[in-house]
Amino acid sequence: MTFSDLVERLKAALGDGVVGVDEAHFDPAVRVRPQDVKQACRLLRDTLGMDTLRLLTAIDRPPESIEVAWHLVSVRGDTGTLVLKTTLPREAPKVATVSDVWASANWFEREQFDLLGVIFEGHPKLKRLMLPEDWVGHPLRKDYVRPDAYHGIPTSRENVTPVRTVSVPEHVAKAPETEGLMLLNMGPHHPATHGVLNFLLETDGEIVRRATPDVGYLHRGIEKLAELNAYAGTMPYTDRVDYLGGMFTNQAWAMAVERVAGIEVPRRAEFCRVIACELNRIASHLIATGCMAMDLGAYTPFIHWLRERETINDLMERICGARLTYTYMRLGGVARDIDAATLDKLLRWADHFEVMTLEFDRLITTNEIFVRRLATIATLQPADALSYAIVGPNLRASGIPWDLRRSEPYSVYPELEFDIPVGQGWRGRVGDAYDRFKVRLQEMHQSLRILRQAIAMLPEGEVRAKVPRVLKVPANEAYARVEAPRGEAGFYVVSDGTDRPWRVRIRTGCFTAMPLIEFLSPGLMVADIVALIGSLDVIAPEVDR
Amino acid sequence: MLGSLADRIVQALLGVDPAVWPYTWLVHLGLMVGVALLAFIFIALFAGPVTWVERRIAGRMMSRIGPNRVGPQGVLQWLADGLKCFLKEDLIPAEADQRMFRFAPYLVFGGYMATFVVLPFGANLVAADLDVGLLYLLAVGGLVVIGILMAGWSSNNKWALFGGIRSAAQLVSYEIPSAFALMTVVLAAGTLSMQGIVRAQGGWPWEWFLFKNPFLFVAFFLSLTASVAESNRTPFDLPEGESELVAGFHVEYSGMRFLWFMFAEWGNLWVISALGSVAFLGGWQIPGVSPDTLGGATGLGWVGWQLLSFVVFVLKASALVAFVIQLRWTLPRLRVDQMMIVCWKYFVPLALVCVAGVLVLLVAVPEGGPIDWMLRGASMLAFAVLVAVYVRRTRAAYLADRDLYRRMEGKELWYPPYRLP
Amino acid sequence: MGWLRNVERSVLSILDGLAVTLSWTFRRPVTLQYPDKLEQRTQDALPPGYRGILEVDLRLCTGCLLCEKTCPIACIDVAVEKNAAGGRDLTRFDIDISRCMYCGLCSEPCPSGAIAHSAEFEATAASIDDLTLHFVRSPVPVARPKASETIERAPRGSILKDVIKGYGRRPGPAPRAAEPIPTPAVEPAATAPAAEPSATEKEPTP
């Protein structure tokens, strides 16, 4: 179904509700009236096959309006993608919630309420997400002024008087405890939460009845920082969005800006990007699978994987000069060429690594205790996965073969041969934690396959297109996404004709995976929560940005 | 014994009649404290170096070196750690139950320390050869349960409480298969006394209880696993689940109080290995030397034989220690309900079957007869097959990667791991 | 029966795992004992393009301020003033290495290669103010635009050792004899010929 068909169907159902169509944009959008948003969304999901809300963005357009954009995609259907937009008055930005249509909207709407002040009527719990409950103001608004201190903690480094006592906010000091349940704070400092994440577990003995994630400890405001920097200058910040998959966020940002600005990337650069990204994918999955083992008590496999990752870090050092915060990609290509000695080392290491995966399998993957800890735990059904906009290995483990490299191809992936590992319920049920673990292991093998092909097919040529140092981008908007190890790393860039973007929205796989912990945890034991968090491969900086 | 020694000292040094002098009890007390200190140092010397051994072995399994800086090859690391713990601030949470919090470590440590009394370190080197030695050992181990529960509860910390409760459930549950597995040994030896159990075995492997019959063979593994569970080690370390509860029941303890728990934990590793070697591996029995030779020797010969039997005992226990360490660093941990299922649905029935089997065989099969030798042979064969499979897989893992790695030419920061250091 | 199958699977898989860990105890550990028991100093073992602490060779700086403008986190602070003779002087060149993201965006537009990453990564200091490196001690005239063609850039790390407070405190092997190391060229390996050791980098933009 093409875009115009969708528009026709919407017009047929909503009549005057459809206000306009933005076809000049790279992702064609349909504009509707605010009061028709709910009906349009219901229609899109039920009859037009849009089963996933992949991104919800609010864009501040002072002085009069705030725009809200819904990015929809049809994963199991054939209707492609669609952007739904509406314009709200800036003084009272209210629109109906769609969290009863797509579950992923729940946290998206909370975040946009938090950062931009848009009120979603009918939302079950419209509280702040990233910032503390008693924060004043909405930071992503263009007229936001940062307060000097928060409960005594200064907000800038200059002119700081040392603080001796900090007052504890009320909502932290008095967390409510339900009758009959024990409130356990799986707090920000915890070895198994993969970063600074907080979970409020309400348990009945060992069994968890409710787990509420509390995020925002690592919120650095990268979306706001991107508005203050030139397009090229945001590249190092994108490394820090997903520090284990820096190459992917680099590429997603580069692709978004290249799309909006109309920059073409030379072929050799595309292959260099693929090589760097697949190597990064292996490194990321090493940490993901290793940490799963470590959280369950097996420390040795994790250290073995770190040893392999050391070699990848050394290779990355040769490729781009850094071991973790790569900043390798540039607008229009990559920063440096990869020399032949590095590629040779890479190929020889790849042979060694394949043997290491066999050892890893014997050590832990087939270990009966390990299997019992993961099989049939936290099974994610495909329908729930789509409603929560789960992407990446988590989605594929539930049986849906959705991989952006194949379903929404980009770069030179159409020319490369590889398989998409899909969960098969190897030892338990399809979509359980063990499936998520094994899917990641198999993806590493596929990445090796891609690496070998890409190195063999590497053409001669430039690695970087000529881009003006001060890049002014005409007013447009585009959404570019890549298949990162944690799912979809996407950047929605709204440009305004200057050399700095007007709005940048970062879509990460972990942000939509976090509500799953609340959804899947009732009935699990405390030890299983650890396994669940590890199997979803949640890391804090991706959630909080 | 110490009382009469105290009397003699008072008589000799002070020339006073000990029965009349009012402070004889002080000398008696002083002597007891002195002996306790000596015992403590002796025990510490077993707990401390075990940590060093564990850390070095664990390091090598993870393709890294363990501690090797403090002292030659790092042998003094445990002293440095101990000293550090001594000097740390003693933090007791304000809301914690002060008395229980302070008392709990001593229960745990006491439970561990008291087991040393009955361990037969050599042919005549045992502090007190009680007639009910094995029973005493199992009973005293129960003090640890109370201590851990007290520590978990009194910390006023929900995570510590989790650890305490889990540990109580675990330790109490696993005492049953442990006791039953050791019951098979008692049946075979005919006595509960530790020295009696050792003397009922011989020096050569086929004289050990391990190979006496297949039921005892299985009972050995049951006993070893149950002991590992008793001492809170992976795969049964949920009370202390490091990646879930950070430190479980002893999370609020710091400094010397924490050190008591650590002492008990690593010392316990030694104690369970010693127990396993006494019960199943023949204890201090030297291959080829009969206990009469050991008992009949005099003078330097006596000392030499005692020393040799001590060395044999330490070697056997150390082998088990190394195995338990390797278990810890290979396996993930079991969840609470899985641990309970394993205990009650797998270990307890198996243990009961072993007891019944040993009973039947002891009654039906005459000692030293052909069937007896066949059973021993079958057990040894089973063990040999296990070891052969194990060694083959180890060698396969080693070789599979070596040749590929040789192609990589270690350069710059790349590592060639295929040479023994 | 399921019971027996569980026991069999457990025992065999545990045996497999034990075999793997035992095989590792016989392999040489991969640990490099930093910093004192290494064969060569780590800074000398890093690849040439490593993005370590920034270093400025003032003899080559033309005062164009491109690095300051490009830096995404505003950690470079350069001041250029007119001097008595009518030319321009560099009066301040501060880099706050506690803010620096080591991204490499500043060294690319530099027309003469004055600012570049060294291989240094050790600069621990007791106070955060010590983490601002002051490269200008007394005003230095800016270089002519073609200075890089005649002046050879100082070897990497040689300027930093006077600028970083407490440099060189750590024990370890002696540094390799100083030799100029080329800064990484932006041109792809296929087209441009291999740059000379003291090559500068020219950014291919207008």
XYZ file of N, CA and C in Angstrom, chain B residues 34-118:
255
model
N 45.594 -18.792 75.891
C 46.779 -19.017 75.069
C 46.573 -20.132 74.061
N 45.983 -21.225 74.541
C 45.744 -22.347 73.625
C 44.776 -21.940 72.528
N 43.760 -21.179 72.912
C 42.791 -20.745 71.903
C 43.463 -19.875 70.848
N 44.358 -18.993 71.299
C 45.070 -18.140 70.350
C 45.907 -18.972 69.395
N 46.594 -19.965 69.969
C 47.402 -20.830 69.113
C 46.520 -21.536 68.086
N 45.407 -22.044 68.595
C 44.485 -22.724 67.677
C 44.001 -21.761 66.597
N 43.705 -20.534 67.032
C 43.208 -19.540 66.075
C 44.242 -19.269 64.990
N 45.494 -19.138 65.414
C 46.537 -18.874 64.423
C 46.665 -20.065 63.484
N 46.609 -21.245 64.043
C 46.697 -22.454 63.222
C 45.573 -22.462 62.188
N 44.371 -22.140 62.659
C 43.218 -22.161 61.763
C 43.315 -21.053 60.721
N 43.788 -19.898 61.183
C 43.920 -18.785 60.237
C 44.882 -19.150 59.129
N 45.911 -19.917 59.498
C 46.864 -20.295 58.470
C 46.250 -21.214 57.441
N 45.154 -21.847 57.763
C 44.473 -22.629 56.744
C 43.530 -21.764 55.918
N 42.868 -20.816 56.573
C 41.888 -20.007 55.834
C 42.568 -19.006 54.914
N 43.639 -18.369 55.419
C 44.269 -17.313 54.647
C 44.871 -17.774 53.329
N 45.842 -18.685 53.382
C 46.453 -19.121 52.114
C 45.458 -19.733 51.148
N 44.356 -20.291 51.658
C 43.358 -20.823 50.717
C 42.808 -19.713 49.837
N 42.665 -18.520 50.399
C 42.201 -17.415 49.549
C 43.216 -17.129 48.463
N 44.487 -17.184 48.818
C 45.500 -16.921 47.792
C 45.453 -17.988 46.700
N 45.363 -19.255 47.139
C 45.290 -20.341 46.161
C 44.073 -20.169 45.260
N 42.953 -19.840 45.886
C 41.739 -19.685 45.090
C 41.893 -18.574 44.063
N 42.452 -17.468 44.508
C 42.548 -16.341 43.585
C 43.533 -16.612 42.466
N 44.597 -17.340 42.764
C 45.528 -17.650 41.677
C 44.920 -18.628 40.696
N 44.286 -19.684 41.213
C 43.666 -20.656 40.314
C 42.556 -19.994 39.508
N 41.741 -19.204 40.169
C 40.661 -18.523 39.448
C 41.230 -17.642 38.351
N 42.335 -16.950 38.680
C 42.950 -16.098 37.677
C 43.377 -16.883 36.453
N 44.016 -18.018 36.661
C 44.502 -18.788 35.528
C 43.348 -19.313 34.690
N 42.251 -19.660 35.364
C 41.106 -20.139 34.578
C 40.533 -19.048 33.704
N 40.714 -17.806 34.143
C 40.193 -16.691 33.364
C 41.261 -16.087 32.487
N 42.314 -16.819 32.236
C 43.460 -16.383 31.440
C 44.033 -15.071 31.949
N 44.136 -14.961 33.232
C 44.832 -13.821 33.801
C 45.631 -14.310 35.000
N 46.523 -13.472 35.511
C 47.285 -13.827 36.702
C 46.453 -13.425 37.904
N 46.569 -14.115 38.990
C 45.910 -13.682 40.206
C 46.794 -12.676 40.912
N 46.596 -12.474 42.211
C 47.468 -11.535 42.908
C 48.901 -12.028 42.922
N 49.820 -11.163 42.512
C 51.221 -11.585 42.494
C 52.176 -10.482 42.899
N 51.653 -9.481 43.605
C 52.529 -8.358 43.922
C 52.976 -8.332 45.376
N 52.065 -8.696 46.283
C 52.384 -8.582 47.707
C 53.177 -9.799 48.119
N 54.456 -9.654 48.330
C 55.253 -10.818 48.660
C 55.565 -11.610 47.400
N 56.489 -12.546 47.475
C 56.846 -13.310 46.264
C 55.643 -14.075 45.748
N 55.292 -13.839 44.506
C 54.138 -14.473 43.892
C 52.843 -14.176 44.646
N 52.856 -13.148 45.434
C 51.617 -12.718 46.080
C 51.185 -13.528 47.278
N 52.082 -14.306 47.884
C 51.658 -15.178 48.977
C 51.226 -14.411 50.210
N 51.629 -13.165 50.331
C 51.246 -12.398 51.508
C 50.001 -11.567 51.262
N 49.337 -11.797 50.117
C 48.152 -10.988 49.802
C 47.113 -11.100 50.900
N 46.941 -12.297 51.442
C 45.890 -12.468 52.430
C 46.221 -11.727 53.709
N 47.502 -11.627 54.028
C 47.883 -10.831 55.197
C 47.561 -9.362 54.966
N 47.855 -8.899 53.749
C 47.547 -7.505 53.429
C 46.052 -7.253 53.513
N 45.262 -8.194 52.977
C 43.813 -8.017 53.046
C 43.331 -8.027 54.481
N 43.890 -8.941 55.273
C 43.493 -9.017 56.674
C 43.821 -7.736 57.412
N 45.015 -7.242 57.179
C 45.422 -6.004 57.824
C 44.514 -4.859 57.413
N 44.188 -4.819 56.118
C 43.299 -3.764 55.634
C 41.953 -3.826 56.344
N 41.425 -5.054 56.494
C 40.123 -5.173 57.161
C 40.201 -4.754 58.618
N 41.317 -5.084 59.263
C 41.513 -4.644 60.644
C 41.369 -3.136 60.766
N 41.984 -2.445 59.801
C 42.098 -1.005 59.943
C 40.878 -0.257 59.456
N 39.874 -0.966 58.963
C 38.712 -0.259 58.414
C 37.796 0.227 59.510
N 36.995 1.202 59.143
C 36.040 1.763 60.083
C 34.971 0.740 60.409
N 34.611 0.664 61.665
C 33.612 -0.313 62.087
C 32.248 0.348 62.040
N 31.513 0.094 60.979
C 30.216 0.740 60.788
C 29.118 -0.195 61.222
N 28.271 0.276 62.114
C 27.087 -0.508 62.458
C 25.887 0.373 62.164
N 24.970 -0.077 61.315
C 23.821 0.770 60.978
C 23.066 1.170 62.232
N 22.593 2.398 62.261
C 21.935 2.903 63.463
C 20.688 2.109 63.789
N 19.988 1.642 62.718
C 18.726 0.945 62.970
C 18.917 -0.539 63.174
N 20.162 -1.011 63.089
C 20.370 -2.449 63.232
C 20.233 -2.863 64.696
N 19.930 -4.124 64.908
C 19.846 -4.665 66.261
C 21.268 -4.812 66.779
N 21.680 -3.926 67.680
C 23.099 -3.806 68.010
C 23.692 -5.094 68.534
N 23.008 -5.730 69.475
C 23.624 -6.909 70.118
C 23.724 -8.063 69.139
N 22.642 -8.347 68.424
C 22.671 -9.465 67.496
C 23.671 -9.213 66.385
N 23.724 -7.966 65.936
C 24.638 -7.621 64.859
C 26.069 -7.915 65.255
N 26.414 -7.564 66.515
C 27.778 -7.801 66.939
C 28.050 -9.260 67.206
N 27.017 -9.992 67.609
C 27.236 -11.370 68.038
C 27.287 -12.343 66.865
N 26.581 -12.034 65.791
C 26.432 -12.998 64.703
C 27.752 -13.511 64.122
N 28.731 -12.627 63.849
C 29.960 -13.158 63.256
C 30.628 -14.206 64.121
N 30.504 -14.059 65.453
C 31.202 -15.009 66.311
C 30.548 -16.370 66.267
N 29.238 -16.378 66.096
C 28.576 -17.672 65.945
C 29.061 -18.384 64.690
N 29.102 -17.636 63.609
C 29.517 -18.246 62.349
C 30.956 -18.725 62.458
N 31.795 -17.856 63.011
C 33.188 -18.251 63.115
C 33.365 -19.391 64.109
N 32.604 -19.328 65.186
C 32.704 -20.404 66.182
C 32.302 -21.741 65.601
N 31.216 -21.711 64.818
C 30.771 -22.938 64.186
C 31.844 -23.532 63.298
N 32.573 -22.655 62.637
C 33.620 -23.155 61.764
C 34.830 -23.600 62.562
N 35.191 -22.804 63.552
C 36.414 -23.095 64.295
C 36.289 -24.371 65.109
N 35.103 -24.631 65.607
C 34.949 -25.794 66.471
C 35.138 -27.094 65.701
N 34.983 -27.060 64.385
C 35.130 -28.316 63.640
C 36.573 -28.792 63.621
N 37.508 -27.891 63.859
C 38.906 -28.307 63.782
C 39.278 -29.280 64.883
N 38.475 -29.314 65.924
C 38.803 -30.155 67.071
C 38.861 -31.619 66.676
N 37.971 -32.034 65.766
C 37.901 -33.471 65.487
C 38.605 -33.853 64.188
